[in-house]
CSV table of C-alpha atoms in Angstrom, one decimal:
chain,number,residue,atom,x,y,z
A,489,MET,CA,230.1,233.0,192.1
A,490,SER,CA,226.5,232.9,192.0
A,491,GLU,CA,226.3,231.8,188.4
A,492,THR,CA,225.6,228.1,188.9
A,493,PHE,CA,228.9,225.6,187.3
A,494,SER,CA,228.2,224.5,184.0
A,495,VAL,CA,229.3,220.9,183.7
A,496,LEU,CA,228.8,218.9,180.2
A,497,ALA,CA,229.6,215.2,180.0
A,498,VAL,CA,229.8,214.3,175.5
A,499,CYS,CA,230.0,210.8,173.5
A,500,THR,CA,228.5,209.7,170.7
A,501,GLY,CA,225.3,208.5,171.1
A,502,ASN,CA,224.6,209.9,175.2
A,503,ILE,CA,223.1,206.2,176.1
A,504,CYS,CA,226.4,204.6,177.4
A,505,ARG,CA,229.3,206.9,177.6
A,506,SER,CA,228.1,210.2,178.4
A,507,PRO,CA,225.2,209.0,180.5
A,508,ALA,CA,228.1,207.3,182.5
A,509,MET,CA,229.8,209.9,183.1
A,510,GLU,CA,226.4,212.8,184.1
A,511,ARG,CA,225.6,210.2,186.7
A,512,LEU,CA,228.7,209.7,188.1
A,513,LEU,CA,229.8,213.8,188.0
A,514,ALA,CA,226.4,214.5,189.2
A,515,GLN,CA,227.1,211.9,191.9
A,516,ILE,CA,229.7,213.9,193.7
A,517,PHE,CA,227.9,217.1,193.0
A,518,ARG,CA,225.1,216.1,195.3
A,519,ASP,CA,225.5,218.7,197.5
A,520,GLU,CA,227.0,221.1,195.4
A,521,PRO,CA,223.3,223.4,194.7
A,522,ASN,CA,225.7,225.3,192.5
A,523,ILE,CA,227.2,222.5,190.1
A,524,GLU,CA,224.7,221.2,186.8
A,525,VAL,CA,225.9,217.4,185.1
A,526,ASN,CA,223.3,217.4,181.8
A,527,SER,CA,225.2,215.4,178.2
A,528,ALA,CA,224.6,214.7,175.0
A,529,GLY,CA,225.3,212.9,172.1
A,530,THR,CA,227.8,214.2,168.5
A,531,TYR,CA,225.3,212.1,166.7
A,532,ALA,CA,222.7,211.2,170.1
A,533,HIS,CA,220.8,208.3,170.0
A,534,ASP,CA,217.6,210.9,170.8
A,535,GLY,CA,215.7,210.1,172.9
A,536,GLU,CA,216.2,206.7,174.6
A,537,ASP,CA,217.3,206.0,177.5
A,538,MET,CA,220.6,205.0,178.2
A,539,GLN,CA,222.1,200.9,177.1
A,540,GLU,CA,221.0,198.4,180.7
A,541,ALA,CA,224.3,197.6,180.7
A,542,MET,CA,225.7,200.7,181.8
A,543,LYS,CA,222.6,201.7,183.8
A,544,GLN,CA,223.5,198.0,185.7
A,545,ARG,CA,226.7,200.0,186.1
A,546,LEU,CA,225.5,202.8,187.4
A,547,ALA,CA,223.2,201.5,190.2
A,548,ASP,CA,225.7,198.3,191.4
A,549,TYR,CA,228.1,202.0,192.4
A,550,GLY,CA,224.5,203.7,194.0
A,551,ALA,CA,223.6,206.8,191.3
A,552,ASP,CA,221.2,207.4,190.3
A,553,THR,CA,220.1,205.5,186.7
A,554,GLU,CA,216.3,207.0,186.8
A,555,ASP,CA,214.5,209.3,183.9
A,556,PHE,CA,217.2,210.0,181.4
A,557,THR,CA,216.8,210.9,178.5
A,558,ALA,CA,219.6,211.4,175.1
A,559,GLN,CA,219.9,214.4,173.6
A,560,GLN,CA,222.0,216.1,170.7
A,561,VAL,CA,224.1,218.0,171.5
A,562,THR,CA,224.4,221.9,170.2
A,563,PRO,CA,226.4,224.7,169.5
A,564,SER,CA,223.7,226.7,172.2
A,565,VAL,CA,224.7,223.3,174.6
A,566,ILE,CA,228.4,224.3,174.1
A,567,ASP,CA,228.0,227.4,174.5
A,568,ARG,CA,226.4,227.8,177.8
A,569,ALA,CA,228.5,224.7,180.0
A,570,HIS,CA,231.9,225.8,181.6
A,571,ILE,CA,233.2,222.6,181.4
A,572,ILE,CA,233.3,220.4,178.6
A,573,LEU,CA,234.2,216.8,179.1
A,574,THR,CA,234.2,214.0,176.3
A,575,ALA,CA,234.6,210.5,175.4
A,576,THR,CA,237.5,211.5,173.2
A,577,ARG,CA,239.5,213.8,171.4
A,578,GLU,CA,237.0,212.9,168.3
A,579,HIS,CA,233.4,214.8,170.5
A,580,VAL,CA,236.3,217.4,171.2
A,581,ALA,CA,237.2,218.7,167.4
A,582,ASP,CA,234.2,217.5,166.2
A,583,MET,CA,232.1,220.1,168.9
A,584,ALA,CA,235.3,223.0,168.6
A,585,ALA,CA,234.6,222.7,164.5
A,586,GLU,CA,231.4,223.8,165.8
A,587,VAL,CA,231.8,226.4,168.7
A,588,PRO,CA,236.1,227.2,167.9
A,589,ALA,CA,235.4,229.3,170.9
A,590,ALA,CA,235.4,226.8,173.6
A,591,ARG,CA,238.2,224.6,173.3
A,592,PRO,CA,239.3,225.9,175.8
A,593,ARG,CA,237.0,224.3,178.1
A,594,MET,CA,236.3,220.9,176.2
A,595,PHE,CA,239.2,217.5,177.9
A,596,THR,CA,238.5,214.2,177.3
A,597,LEU,CA,237.7,212.9,180.9
A,598,PRO,CA,241.2,210.6,180.8
A,599,GLU,CA,242.7,214.2,179.8
A,600,PHE,CA,241.4,216.0,182.6
A,601,ALA,CA,242.2,213.6,185.1
A,602,ARG,CA,245.9,213.3,183.7
A,603,LEU,CA,246.0,217.2,183.6
A,604,LEU,CA,244.6,217.1,187.3
A,605,GLN,CA,247.4,214.9,187.9
A,606,SER,CA,250.1,217.0,186.8
A,607,THR,CA,249.0,219.7,188.3
A,608,ASP,CA,251.7,221.7,191.2
A,609,ALA,CA,249.8,220.8,194.4
A,610,ALA,CA,250.2,224.1,195.6
A,611,GLU,CA,248.2,225.9,192.4
A,612,LEU,CA,245.6,223.3,193.0
A,613,ASP,CA,244.8,224.6,196.7
A,614,ALA,CA,245.2,228.0,195.2
A,615,ALA,CA,242.5,227.0,192.9
A,616,GLY,CA,240.0,225.4,195.5
A,617,ASP,CA,241.7,227.7,198.7
A,618,GLY,CA,238.4,228.4,200.7
A,619,LYS,CA,236.3,228.2,198.0
A,620,THR,CA,232.7,226.3,196.6
A,621,ALA,CA,233.8,223.2,194.6
A,622,ALA,CA,231.6,225.3,192.1
A,623,GLU,CA,233.8,228.0,191.4
A,624,THR,CA,237.4,225.6,192.2
A,625,LEU,CA,236.3,223.5,189.0
A,626,ALA,CA,235.8,227.4,187.0
A,627,ALA,CA,239.7,228.5,188.7
A,628,LEU,CA,240.8,225.0,187.2
A,629,VAL,CA,239.6,225.1,183.6
A,630,PRO,CA,242.1,227.9,182.4
A,631,GLN,CA,245.3,226.6,185.1
A,632,LEU,CA,244.1,222.8,182.8
A,633,ASN,CA,244.4,224.5,179.2
A,634,GLN,CA,247.1,226.0,179.6
A,635,ALA,CA,248.5,222.6,181.7
A,636,ARG,CA,248.0,220.5,177.9
A,637,ARG,CA,250.1,223.1,176.0
A,638,ARG,CA,252.6,222.0,179.1
A,639,VAL,CA,252.4,218.5,178.7
A,640,GLY,CA,251.0,217.4,175.9
A,641,ALA,CA,247.3,217.1,174.3
A,642,ALA,CA,245.6,214.3,174.5
A,643,THR,CA,246.3,210.9,173.3
A,644,ARG,CA,244.8,207.7,172.3
A,645,GLU,CA,245.1,207.2,175.3
A,646,ASP,CA,242.8,210.0,176.7
A,647,ASP,CA,240.1,208.0,175.6
A,648,VAL,CA,237.2,206.2,176.9
A,649,VAL,CA,236.1,202.6,175.1
A,650,ASP,CA,233.4,202.5,173.1
A,651,PRO,CA,231.2,199.6,174.4
A,652,TYR,CA,228.1,199.8,172.6
A,653,MET,CA,226.9,197.0,171.1
A,654,LEU,CA,229.4,195.3,172.6
A,655,PRO,CA,230.8,192.6,174.9
A,656,GLU,CA,229.9,192.8,178.7
A,657,SER,CA,233.8,193.4,180.0
A,658,VAL,CA,233.9,196.1,176.8
A,659,PHE,CA,231.3,197.8,179.5
A,660,ASP,CA,233.6,197.1,182.1
A,661,THR,CA,236.4,198.8,180.7
A,662,SER,CA,235.4,201.7,179.8
A,663,PHE,CA,232.8,202.4,183.2
A,664,ARG,CA,236.7,202.0,185.2
A,665,GLN,CA,238.3,204.4,182.5
A,666,ILE,CA,235.0,206.7,183.4
A,667,ARG,CA,234.8,206.0,187.2
A,668,GLN,CA,239.0,206.3,187.8
A,669,PRO,CA,238.7,210.0,186.6
A,670,VAL,CA,235.2,211.0,188.3
A,671,GLU,CA,236.9,209.7,191.5
A,672,LEU,CA,240.1,211.0,191.1
A,673,LEU,CA,237.8,214.9,190.5
A,674,ALA,CA,235.9,214.1,193.6
A,675,ARG,CA,239.5,213.6,195.7
A,676,THR,CA,241.1,216.5,194.3
A,677,LEU,CA,237.5,218.7,195.0
A,678,GLY,CA,237.3,217.4,198.6
A,679,VAL,CA,233.6,216.2,197.8
A,680,SER,CA,232.2,212.6,198.3
A,681,HIS,CA,231.8,209.9,195.7
């Protein structure tokens, strides 16, 4: 795979959840030159930095928090992404309404992790056998879309809580709901986090 594999993280404002997803994913893929990670919002606070409470959690985790600017998701951004990981099912529905062809590449982040866990180890090995992380991800997207048909569509448990303007404890919950699937993905791909 010579082309860069594009991962897009999406939430509503692009100032809490999707920046955390972007920066944690970028951290696990930092040694993977063929993977790029970006984020956007369905109703972005265009031009703003991420929320301080989320920035602090990322910094405590060791992830980069510098030079972040919120941006609006657009059909062209959706088209360019090889996989789109969202905070909620609503984000998937909103983007799929605009770009229906991208629906098979869209998952909430917890749903993606749940599908990854439901996939047979032999299938995962075949997807990653002798491949780069980018090639493995590219093989996993259609595989997990198929698995979704087998094990069921996303439910409320597959949504990441929105901590915007809420207490620190909600930021803790939201960050955990993002961190755990990213760590599972790192372990599955055999990359460090």
